[in-house]
């Protein structure tokens, strides 16, 4: 395995800021489109007369595309014996991904004109397939644009732009579709498909413009990786078996919704939810046992496992799966939680400020986490670490106030932001320490949310967004540390695990149907606990490989 030693005394590789500034544009698209999809869920439910599960297929199509796209990239690389993304180069791969997403936008327009929900799902699926290729290339590309010790900061910067897109996406989409940033339920019902078609025409044009920017930018290096890779047949076989078992597990869940009577007794409804829960739990076990099997098998004989011969990657795949799952699950079930009388008894029309603050919390943390990437003195960085999170909090409040939302109940949430700032100072730019501190804060917050009520519980649950904010860049960079020529293959494996957003949230939802929405948040405690375990385990693994990854950057870069 590749050895890579870091020391504070060593001169750090200079960051390519020109290429980085161009690269982070694609991070914005991922957040903007993913968050904008939320507009389509209530619209599709009413316009196409769907039940709640069928309307959620909008998100299913999006998340599953990431898994399938990354799996196809790996299969082609395995068949050709070379890294597909690396042979194209990170730059061209991102261009191809953007153009593929543009094709998805065209497919959306065709589906809209044909008035078919299935066609719209296909269009979104194609858009997300393009995103899968972009993410497979963009994350290792960001790592390569500077010193490895500051890689987490560069990915955090991209994540901060992604979160900005997530925050303003629904607002801009509402303006484009409804002419107001605060669309009412009645306006959603009366939305015409022509507006959707118009919006995706604009989105497709933006994809093409971004592809042109990347392709013709002289600041962006090709990012080639032409090293020949060893066969990874064992990893491919395991992933194909996992895919087959997941299909087997999901079929009964989907079939149970077909032709379902609406007048079921409470006992029949409970039995049905338990039936669905068991199959979803089976899907979760498929992922867990598949990763554990790979971990143990590759440890005994690394030949044929490709990037999965590295234990930090295999455990990181499960960590990304868990992180995406808990990030989406907190928000997906938040609306139902807020409807409880002892949580405020909010109506559906009153919860949007809390949803906005949750996604905004990720932006706050990612903006703070990206400060380290800039060539600044330590004193300036400390000052910015105090100012930037508060500025981001103010922007979230301001944008929502402009959208005519009442944010007064969330002013005191600034206390949670203060805890975030303290956590960053304590972690001192050390990726492993940061991940451990933030996952521990996640556990504590979720427990407070479980054992309290009212505003304290709401703030505790919302703060999950703050603690999730740095997890993607930390897990991603730690998982890819020391992989060398297997870096882009490892990136594809990590992107596959975005699938966690399609398994853990509905699993929590089904659990909520049986034990109550509040108690279902025990799922989030378990997720944060695994991420804390990963932080401890990955430091030991990297130290064994001679990689001192938890050294903060102290020199100019």
Coordinates of C-alpha atoms in Angstrom, one line a residue:
X1 CA 0.0 0.0 0.0
X2 CA 1.2 3.5 -0.8
X3 CA 3.0 5.3 2.0
X4 CA 2.6 9.0 2.5
X5 CA 4.1 10.9 5.4
X6 CA 3.1 14.4 6.4
X7 CA 4.9 16.7 8.8
X8 CA 4.3 20.3 9.8
X9 CA 7.8 21.2 8.8
X10 CA 7.3 19.9 5.2
X11 CA 6.5 22.5 2.6
X12 CA 2.9 22.1 1.5
X13 CA 1.8 21.8 -2.1
X14 CA 0.4 25.1 -3.4
X15 CA -3.4 25.1 -3.9
X16 CA -4.5 25.8 -7.5
X17 CA -7.1 28.4 -6.7
X18 CA -7.9 29.2 -10.3
X19 CA -8.9 25.6 -11.0
X20 CA -10.7 25.3 -7.6
X21 CA -12.8 28.4 -8.3
X22 CA -14.0 26.8 -11.6
X23 CA -14.5 23.4 -10.1
X24 CA -16.8 24.5 -7.3
X25 CA -19.5 25.7 -9.8
X26 CA -20.6 22.0 -10.3
X27 CA -21.0 21.7 -6.5
X28 CA -23.7 24.4 -6.7
X29 CA -25.6 22.5 -9.4
X30 CA -25.8 19.4 -7.2
X31 CA -27.4 21.3 -4.3
X32 CA -29.6 23.5 -6.4
X33 CA -31.2 20.7 -8.4
X34 CA -31.5 18.2 -5.5
X35 CA -33.2 20.8 -3.2
X36 CA -35.3 22.1 -6.1
X37 CA -36.7 18.6 -6.5
X38 CA -38.6 19.1 -3.3
X39 CA -41.0 21.4 -5.3
X40 CA -41.9 18.5 -7.6
X41 CA -42.9 16.1 -4.8
X42 CA -46.1 17.9 -3.7
X43 CA -46.8 19.0 -7.3
X44 CA -46.5 15.5 -8.7
X45 CA -48.6 14.1 -5.9
X46 CA -51.5 16.4 -6.7
X47 CA -51.1 16.8 -10.5
X48 CA -50.7 13.0 -11.2
X49 CA -53.0 11.9 -8.3
X50 CA -50.3 9.9 -6.5
X51 CA -50.1 8.5 -3.0
X52 CA -47.3 9.7 -0.7
X53 CA -45.0 6.8 -1.5
X54 CA -45.3 7.2 -5.2
X55 CA -44.6 10.9 -5.0
X56 CA -41.4 10.1 -3.1
X57 CA -40.1 8.2 -6.2
X58 CA -38.8 11.6 -7.3
X59 CA -36.1 11.3 -4.6
X60 CA -35.7 7.6 -5.2
X61 CA -34.9 8.1 -8.8
X62 CA -32.3 10.7 -7.9
X63 CA -30.5 8.7 -5.2
X64 CA -30.5 5.4 -7.0
X65 CA -29.0 7.0 -10.1
X66 CA -25.9 7.9 -8.1
X67 CA -25.4 4.3 -7.1
X68 CA -26.0 2.9 -10.6
X69 CA -23.9 5.5 -12.3
X70 CA -20.9 4.9 -10.1
X71 CA -21.3 1.1 -10.4
X72 CA -21.4 1.4 -14.3
X73 CA -18.2 3.5 -14.2
X74 CA -16.5 0.8 -12.1
X75 CA -17.7 -2.0 -14.3
X76 CA -16.4 -0.3 -17.5
X77 CA -13.1 0.4 -15.7
X78 CA -12.8 -3.3 -14.7
X79 CA -13.6 -4.6 -18.2
X80 CA -11.0 -2.3 -19.8
X81 CA -8.4 -2.7 -17.2
X82 CA -8.0 1.1 -16.8
X83 CA -9.5 3.8 -14.7
X84 CA -12.2 5.3 -17.0
X85 CA -12.4 8.6 -15.2
X86 CA -8.7 8.8 -14.8
X87 CA -8.1 8.0 -18.5
X88 CA -10.6 10.7 -19.6
X89 CA -9.1 13.1 -17.0
X90 CA -11.0 14.7 -14.2
X91 CA -11.6 17.8 -16.4
X92 CA -13.2 15.9 -19.4
X93 CA -15.1 13.6 -17.0
X94 CA -16.8 16.6 -15.4
X95 CA -17.6 18.1 -18.9
X96 CA -19.1 14.8 -20.0
X97 CA -21.1 14.6 -16.8
X98 CA -22.5 18.1 -17.3
X99 CA -23.5 17.3 -20.9
X100 CA -25.1 14.0 -19.8
X101 CA -27.1 16.0 -17.2
X102 CA -28.1 18.4 -20.0
X103 CA -29.5 15.3 -21.9
X104 CA -31.5 14.6 -18.8
X105 CA -32.9 18.1 -18.8
X106 CA -34.0 17.6 -22.5
X107 CA -35.6 14.2 -21.4
X108 CA -37.5 16.1 -18.7
X109 CA -38.9 18.6 -21.2
X110 CA -40.0 15.7 -23.5
X111 CA -41.7 14.0 -20.6
X112 CA -43.4 17.2 -19.5
X113 CA -44.8 17.7 -23.0
X114 CA -46.0 14.1 -23.0
X115 CA -47.6 14.6 -19.6
X116 CA -46.0 11.4 -18.1
X117 CA -44.8 11.1 -14.5
X118 CA -42.7 8.0 -15.4
X119 CA -41.0 10.0 -18.1
X120 CA -40.2 12.8 -15.6
X121 CA -38.6 10.2 -13.3
X122 CA -36.5 9.0 -16.2
X123 CA -35.4 12.6 -16.9
X124 CA -34.4 13.2 -13.3
X125 CA -32.6 9.8 -13.3
X126 CA -30.5 10.8 -16.3
X127 CA -29.7 14.2 -14.7
X128 CA -28.5 12.4 -11.6
X129 CA -26.5 9.9 -13.6
X130 CA -24.5 12.9 -15.0
X131 CA -24.1 14.1 -11.4
X132 CA -22.7 10.7 -10.4
X133 CA -20.0 11.1 -13.0
X134 CA -19.3 14.7 -11.9
X135 CA -19.0 13.7 -8.3
X136 CA -16.8 10.7 -9.0
X137 CA -14.3 13.1 -10.7
X138 CA -14.9 16.3 -8.7
X139 CA -14.0 15.1 -5.2
X140 CA -10.6 13.5 -6.0
X141 CA -10.0 16.4 -8.4
X142 CA -10.5 18.8 -5.4
X143 CA -8.1 16.7 -3.4
X144 CA -5.4 16.8 -6.1
X145 CA -5.5 20.6 -6.4
X146 CA -3.4 21.2 -3.4
X147 CA -1.7 19.5 -0.4
X148 CA -3.4 16.4 1.0
X149 CA -3.5 17.8 4.5
X150 CA -5.8 20.7 3.3
X151 CA -7.9 18.5 1.1
X152 CA -10.8 18.5 3.6
X153 CA -10.9 22.3 3.4
X154 CA -11.2 22.2 -0.4
X155 CA -14.0 19.7 -0.3
X156 CA -15.7 21.8 2.4
X157 CA -15.5 24.8 0.2
X158 CA -17.3 22.9 -2.5
X159 CA -19.7 21.7 0.1
X160 CA -20.4 25.2 1.2
X161 CA -21.3 26.3 -2.3
X162 CA -23.4 23.1 -2.6
X163 CA -25.2 24.1 0.6
X164 CA -25.8 27.6 -0.7
X165 CA -27.4 26.0 -3.8
X166 CA -29.5 23.8 -1.4
X167 CA -30.7 26.8 0.5
X168 CA -31.7 29.0 -2.4
X169 CA -32.7 26.3 -4.8
X170 CA -36.3 25.9 -3.6
X171 CA -36.7 29.7 -3.3
X172 CA -35.5 30.3 -6.9
X173 CA -37.5 27.4 -8.3
X174 CA -40.6 28.7 -6.6
X175 CA -40.0 32.1 -8.1
X176 CA -39.6 30.6 -11.6
X177 CA -42.6 28.3 -11.3
X178 CA -45.0 30.3 -9.2
X179 CA -43.8 33.9 -9.4
X180 CA -43.4 33.9 -5.6
X181 CA -40.7 32.5 -3.2
X182 CA -43.4 31.4 -0.8
X183 CA -45.7 29.3 -2.9
X184 CA -48.9 28.2 -1.3
X185 CA -50.4 24.8 -1.4
X186 CA -53.1 26.0 -3.8
X187 CA -50.5 27.5 -6.1
X188 CA -48.7 24.1 -6.1
X189 CA -51.8 22.4 -7.2
X190 CA -52.4 24.8 -10.0
X191 CA -48.9 24.7 -11.4
X192 CA -48.9 24.1 -15.1
X193 CA -46.4 21.7 -16.7
X194 CA -45.3 24.4 -19.1
X195 CA -43.6 26.1 -16.2
X196 CA -41.6 22.9 -15.4
X197 CA -40.6 22.7 -19.1
X198 CA -39.5 26.3 -19.1
X199 CA -37.4 25.8 -16.0
X200 CA -35.6 22.7 -17.2
X201 CA -34.8 24.5 -20.5
X202 CA -33.0 27.0 -18.4
X203 CA -31.3 24.4 -16.3
X204 CA -30.1 22.5 -19.4
X205 CA -28.7 25.7 -20.8
X206 CA -26.8 26.2 -17.5
X207 CA -25.4 22.7 -17.7
X208 CA -24.1 23.3 -21.2
X209 CA -22.6 26.7 -20.2
X210 CA -20.8 25.1 -17.3
X211 CA -19.5 22.4 -19.6
X212 CA -18.1 25.0 -21.9
X213 CA -16.6 26.9 -19.0
X214 CA -14.7 23.8 -17.9
X215 CA -13.7 22.7 -21.3
X216 CA -12.2 26.0 -22.4
X217 CA -10.7 27.1 -19.1
X218 CA -6.9 27.1 -19.3
X219 CA -6.8 27.3 -15.4
X220 CA -8.2 23.8 -15.1
X221 CA -5.7 21.0 -15.6
X222 CA -6.6 17.8 -17.4
X223 CA -6.3 15.7 -14.2
X224 CA -5.2 12.5 -16.1
X225 CA -4.5 9.3 -14.3
X226 CA -3.3 6.7 -16.9
X227 CA -1.7 4.2 -14.5
X228 CA -2.9 0.6 -15.3
X229 CA -4.9 -0.9 -12.6
X230 CA -4.9 -4.4 -11.3
X231 CA -8.2 -6.4 -11.8
X232 CA -10.8 -5.9 -9.1
X233 CA -13.0 -8.8 -9.9
X234 CA -13.7 -9.7 -6.3
X235 CA -14.9 -6.1 -5.6
X236 CA -17.1 -6.2 -8.7
X237 CA -18.6 -9.5 -7.8
X238 CA -19.5 -8.4 -4.3
X239 CA -21.1 -5.1 -5.6
X240 CA -23.1 -7.0 -8.2
X241 CA -24.4 -9.4 -5.6
X242 CA -25.3 -6.5 -3.3
X243 CA -27.1 -4.9 -6.2
X244 CA -29.1 -8.1 -6.9
X245 CA -30.0 -8.5 -3.3
X246 CA -31.1 -4.9 -3.0
X247 CA -33.4 -5.4 -5.9
X248 CA -34.8 -8.5 -4.3
X249 CA -35.4 -6.6 -1.0
X250 CA -37.1 -3.6 -2.6
X251 CA -39.5 -5.5 -4.9
X252 CA -41.8 -6.6 -2.0
X253 CA -41.8 -3.0 -0.7
X254 CA -42.9 -1.6 -4.0
X255 CA -45.4 -4.4 -4.7
X256 CA -47.1 -3.9 -1.3
X257 CA -48.3 -0.4 -2.6
X258 CA -49.9 -1.8 -5.7
X259 CA -53.7 -2.0 -5.5
X260 CA -53.7 -1.3 -1.7
X261 CA -57.1 -0.7 -0.2
X262 CA -57.4 2.5 1.7
X263 CA -59.9 1.2 4.4
X264 CA -57.5 -1.0 6.3
X265 CA -58.0 -1.5 10.0
X266 CA -55.3 -0.3 12.4
X267 CA -54.1 -3.8 12.9
X268 CA -53.9 -4.5 9.2
X269 CA -52.1 -1.2 8.7
X270 CA -49.6 -2.1 11.4
X271 CA -48.9 -5.5 9.9
X272 CA -48.4 -3.9 6.5
X273 CA -45.9 -1.4 7.9
X274 CA -44.1 -4.1 9.7
X275 CA -43.9 -6.1 6.5
X276 CA -42.3 -3.2 4.6
X277 CA -40.0 -2.4 7.6
X278 CA -38.6 -5.9 7.5
X279 CA -37.7 -5.7 3.8
X280 CA -36.1 -2.3 4.2
X281 CA -34.2 -3.6 7.2
X282 CA -33.0 -6.4 5.1
X283 CA -31.7 -3.9 2.5
X284 CA -29.7 -2.2 5.2
X285 CA -28.2 -5.5 6.4
X286 CA -27.2 -6.3 2.8
X287 CA -25.1 -3.1 2.7
X288 CA -23.6 -3.7 6.2
X289 CA -22.7 -7.4 5.8
X290 CA -21.5 -6.7 2.2
X291 CA -19.0 -4.1 3.5
X292 CA -18.0 -6.3 6.5
X293 CA -17.4 -9.3 4.2
X294 CA -15.3 -7.2 1.9
X295 CA -13.3 -5.8 4.8
X296 CA -12.4 -9.2 6.2
X297 CA -11.8 -10.9 2.9
X298 CA -9.6 -8.1 1.5
X299 CA -7.6 -8.1 4.8
X300 CA -6.8 -11.8 4.3
X301 CA -5.9 -11.5 0.5
X302 CA -5.9 -8.0 -1.1
X303 CA -5.4 -9.4 -4.6
X304 CA -8.5 -8.8 -6.8
X305 CA -10.1 -6.2 -4.5
X306 CA -8.8 -3.1 -6.2
X307 CA -9.5 0.0 -4.1
X308 CA -11.4 -2.1 -1.7
X309 CA -8.1 -3.7 -0.5
X310 CA -7.7 -0.5 1.6
X311 CA -9.6 -0.9 4.9
X312 CA -10.0 2.9 5.2
X313 CA -12.0 2.9 2.0
X314 CA -14.3 0.0 2.9
X315 CA -15.1 1.5 6.3
X316 CA -15.5 4.9 4.7
X317 CA -18.0 3.5 2.2
X318 CA -20.2 2.5 5.1
X319 CA -19.5 5.9 6.7
X320 CA -20.7 7.8 3.6
X321 CA -23.7 5.5 3.4
X322 CA -24.5 6.3 7.1
X323 CA -23.8 10.0 6.8
X324 CA -26.0 10.6 3.7
X325 CA -28.7 8.5 5.4
X326 CA -28.7 10.5 8.6
X327 CA -28.4 13.8 6.9
X328 CA -31.5 13.1 4.8
X329 CA -33.4 11.2 7.5
X330 CA -33.3 14.1 10.0
X331 CA -34.9 16.5 7.5
X332 CA -37.2 14.0 5.8
X333 CA -38.9 13.2 9.1
X334 CA -38.6 16.7 10.7
X335 CA -41.9 18.0 9.3
X336 CA -43.9 15.1 10.9
X337 CA -42.0 15.6 14.2
X338 CA -43.0 19.3 14.3
X339 CA -46.7 18.4 14.0
X340 CA -46.7 16.8 17.4
X341 CA -48.5 18.9 20.0
X342 CA -45.6 19.0 22.5
X343 CA -43.3 20.0 19.6
X344 CA -45.4 23.0 18.8
X345 CA -48.2 21.4 16.7
X346 CA -47.1 23.2 13.5
X347 CA -49.1 23.0 10.4
X348 CA -47.5 22.0 7.1
X349 CA -47.4 25.6 6.0
X350 CA -45.5 26.6 9.1
X351 CA -42.5 24.2 9.0
X352 CA -40.6 25.7 6.0
X353 CA -38.4 28.0 8.2
X354 CA -37.2 25.0 10.2
X355 CA -36.4 23.0 7.0
X356 CA -34.6 26.0 5.6
X357 CA -32.5 26.4 8.9
X358 CA -31.6 22.7 8.8
X359 CA -30.2 22.9 5.3
X360 CA -28.7 26.3 6.1
X361 CA -26.9 24.7 9.1
X362 CA -25.0 22.5 6.7
X363 CA -24.0 25.7 4.8
X364 CA -22.8 27.4 8.1
X365 CA -20.5 24.5 9.0
X366 CA -19.2 24.0 5.5
X367 CA -18.4 27.7 5.1
X368 CA -16.5 27.6 8.4
X369 CA -14.7 24.4 7.4
X370 CA -13.5 25.9 4.1
X371 CA -11.5 28.7 5.7
X372 CA -8.5 26.6 6.0
X373 CA -8.1 26.2 2.3
X374 CA -7.2 29.9 1.8
X375 CA -3.6 31.3 2.1
X376 CA -4.2 33.4 5.3
X377 CA -2.4 34.0 8.5
X378 CA -3.5 32.0 11.6
X379 CA -4.8 35.1 13.2
X380 CA -7.0 35.9 10.2
X381 CA -8.3 32.4 10.1
X382 CA -9.3 32.5 13.7
X383 CA -11.1 35.8 13.2
X384 CA -12.9 34.4 10.1
X385 CA -13.9 31.4 12.1
X386 CA -15.7 33.7 14.5
X387 CA -17.3 35.9 11.7
X388 CA -18.1 33.5 8.9
X389 CA -20.5 31.2 10.7
X390 CA -22.4 34.2 12.1
X391 CA -22.5 35.8 8.7
X392 CA -23.9 32.6 7.2
X393 CA -26.5 32.4 9.9
X394 CA -27.5 36.0 9.1
X395 CA -27.8 35.3 5.4
X396 CA -30.1 32.3 6.1
X397 CA -32.3 34.5 8.3
X398 CA -32.2 37.4 5.8
X399 CA -33.0 35.3 2.7
X400 CA -36.0 33.7 4.5
X401 CA -37.3 37.1 5.8
X402 CA -37.1 38.4 2.2
X403 CA -39.2 35.3 1.3
X404 CA -41.8 36.5 3.9
X405 CA -41.1 33.7 6.4
X406 CA -41.3 34.3 10.2
X407 CA -37.8 33.5 11.5
X408 CA -38.2 34.9 15.0
X409 CA -38.5 31.5 16.7
X410 CA -35.1 30.7 15.3
X411 CA -33.1 33.7 16.4
X412 CA -31.9 31.9 19.6
X413 CA -30.5 29.1 17.4
X414 CA -27.4 31.3 17.2
X415 CA -26.4 29.6 20.5
X416 CA -26.0 26.3 18.5
X417 CA -23.9 28.1 16.0
X418 CA -21.7 29.3 18.9
X419 CA -21.1 25.7 19.9
X420 CA -20.2 24.9 16.3
X421 CA -17.5 27.7 16.4
X422 CA -16.1 26.3 19.7
X423 CA -16.0 22.8 18.1
X424 CA -13.9 24.1 15.2
X425 CA -11.5 25.8 17.5
X426 CA -11.0 22.7 19.6
X427 CA -10.6 20.4 16.5
X428 CA -7.8 22.7 15.2
X429 CA -8.1 21.7 11.5
X430 CA -7.4 18.0 12.2
X431 CA -9.7 15.8 10.0
X432 CA -9.9 12.8 12.4
X433 CA -10.3 14.9 15.5
X434 CA -12.9 17.1 13.8
X435 CA -14.9 14.1 12.6
X436 CA -14.9 12.5 16.1
X437 CA -15.9 15.8 17.8
X438 CA -18.7 16.5 15.4
X439 CA -20.1 12.9 15.5
X440 CA -20.0 13.0 19.3
X441 CA -22.0 16.3 19.2
X442 CA -24.4 14.6 16.8
X443 CA -25.0 11.8 19.3
X444 CA -25.5 14.3 22.2
X445 CA -27.8 16.5 20.2
X446 CA -30.0 13.6 19.0
X447 CA -30.2 12.3 22.6
X448 CA -31.3 15.7 23.9
X449 CA -33.8 15.8 21.1
X450 CA -35.2 12.4 22.1
X451 CA -35.5 13.1 25.8
X452 CA -36.8 16.7 25.7
X453 CA -39.7 18.5 24.1
X454 CA -40.5 21.9 22.6
X455 CA -37.9 24.4 21.5
X456 CA -35.0 22.7 23.1
X457 CA -35.8 19.4 21.3
X458 CA -36.3 21.3 18.0
X459 CA -33.0 23.1 18.3
X460 CA -31.2 19.8 19.2
X461 CA -32.6 18.0 16.1
X462 CA -31.9 21.0 13.8
X463 CA -28.3 21.2 15.0
X464 CA -27.8 17.8 13.4
X465 CA -27.3 19.8 10.2
X466 CA -24.4 21.7 11.9
X467 CA -22.7 18.4 12.9
X468 CA -23.3 16.8 9.5
X469 CA -21.8 19.8 7.7
X470 CA -18.1 18.6 7.7
X471 CA -18.7 14.9 7.5
X472 CA -18.7 14.4 3.8
X473 CA -15.3 16.2 3.2
X474 CA -13.8 14.5 6.3
X475 CA -15.0 11.0 5.4
X476 CA -14.2 11.4 1.7
X477 CA -10.6 12.7 2.2
X478 CA -9.8 10.2 5.0
X479 CA -11.2 7.3 3.0
X480 CA -9.1 8.2 -0.1
X481 CA -5.9 8.8 1.8
X482 CA -3.0 6.7 0.5
X483 CA -5.0 5.1 -2.3
X484 CA -2.7 6.4 -5.1
X485 CA -3.7 5.0 -8.5
X486 CA -6.9 3.7 -7.0
X487 CA -8.1 7.1 -5.9
X488 CA -10.8 7.6 -8.6
X489 CA -12.0 4.0 -8.3
X490 CA -12.3 4.6 -4.6
X491 CA -14.2 7.8 -5.3
X492 CA -16.7 5.9 -7.4
X493 CA -17.2 3.4 -4.6
X494 CA -17.9 6.3 -2.2
X495 CA -20.3 7.9 -4.6
X496 CA -22.2 4.6 -4.8
X497 CA -22.9 4.9 -1.1
X498 CA -25.0 8.0 -1.5
X499 CA -27.6 5.2 -1.7
X500 CA -27.9 5.6 2.0
X501 CA -30.2 8.5 1.4
X502 CA -32.6 6.0 -0.3
X503 CA -32.6 3.4 2.5
X504 CA -32.1 4.9 6.0
X505 CA -34.8 7.7 5.7
X506 CA -37.6 5.4 4.6
X507 CA -36.4 2.9 7.2
X508 CA -36.8 5.5 9.9
X509 CA -40.2 6.5 8.4
X510 CA -41.5 2.9 8.6
X511 CA -40.1 2.7 12.2
X512 CA -42.0 5.9 13.0
X513 CA -45.3 4.3 11.8
X514 CA -44.8 1.6 14.5
X515 CA -43.2 3.3 17.5
X516 CA -43.9 7.0 16.8
X517 CA -42.0 9.7 14.9
X518 CA -40.2 11.1 18.0
X519 CA -38.8 7.7 19.1
X520 CA -37.8 6.9 15.6
X521 CA -34.9 9.4 15.9
X522 CA -33.0 6.7 17.7
X523 CA -31.9 5.7 14.2
X524 CA -30.0 9.0 14.0
X525 CA -28.1 8.2 17.2
X526 CA -27.0 4.9 15.8
X527 CA -25.8 6.6 12.6
X528 CA -23.7 9.2 14.4
X529 CA -22.3 6.4 16.6
X530 CA -21.0 4.5 13.6
X531 CA -19.4 7.7 12.2
X532 CA -17.6 8.2 15.6
X533 CA -16.4 4.6 15.4
X534 CA -15.1 5.3 11.9
X535 CA -13.1 8.3 13.1
X536 CA -11.4 6.2 15.7
X537 CA -10.8 3.3 13.4
X538 CA -9.5 5.2 10.4
X539 CA -6.8 7.0 12.5
X540 CA -5.5 3.6 13.6
X541 CA -5.6 2.3 10.1
X542 CA -3.8 5.3 8.5
X543 CA -1.2 5.3 11.2
X544 CA -0.4 1.7 10.4
X545 CA 0.1 2.6 6.8
X546 CA 2.5 5.5 7.8
X547 CA 0.1 8.2 7.0
X548 CA -0.1 11.0 9.6
X549 CA -3.2 12.6 8.3
X550 CA -4.3 14.4 11.5
X551 CA -1.5 17.1 11.3
X552 CA -3.0 20.6 10.9
X553 CA -1.7 22.7 8.1
X554 CA 0.5 25.5 9.5
X555 CA 2.5 26.7 6.5
X556 CA 1.3 28.9 3.7
X557 CA -0.3 27.1 0.8

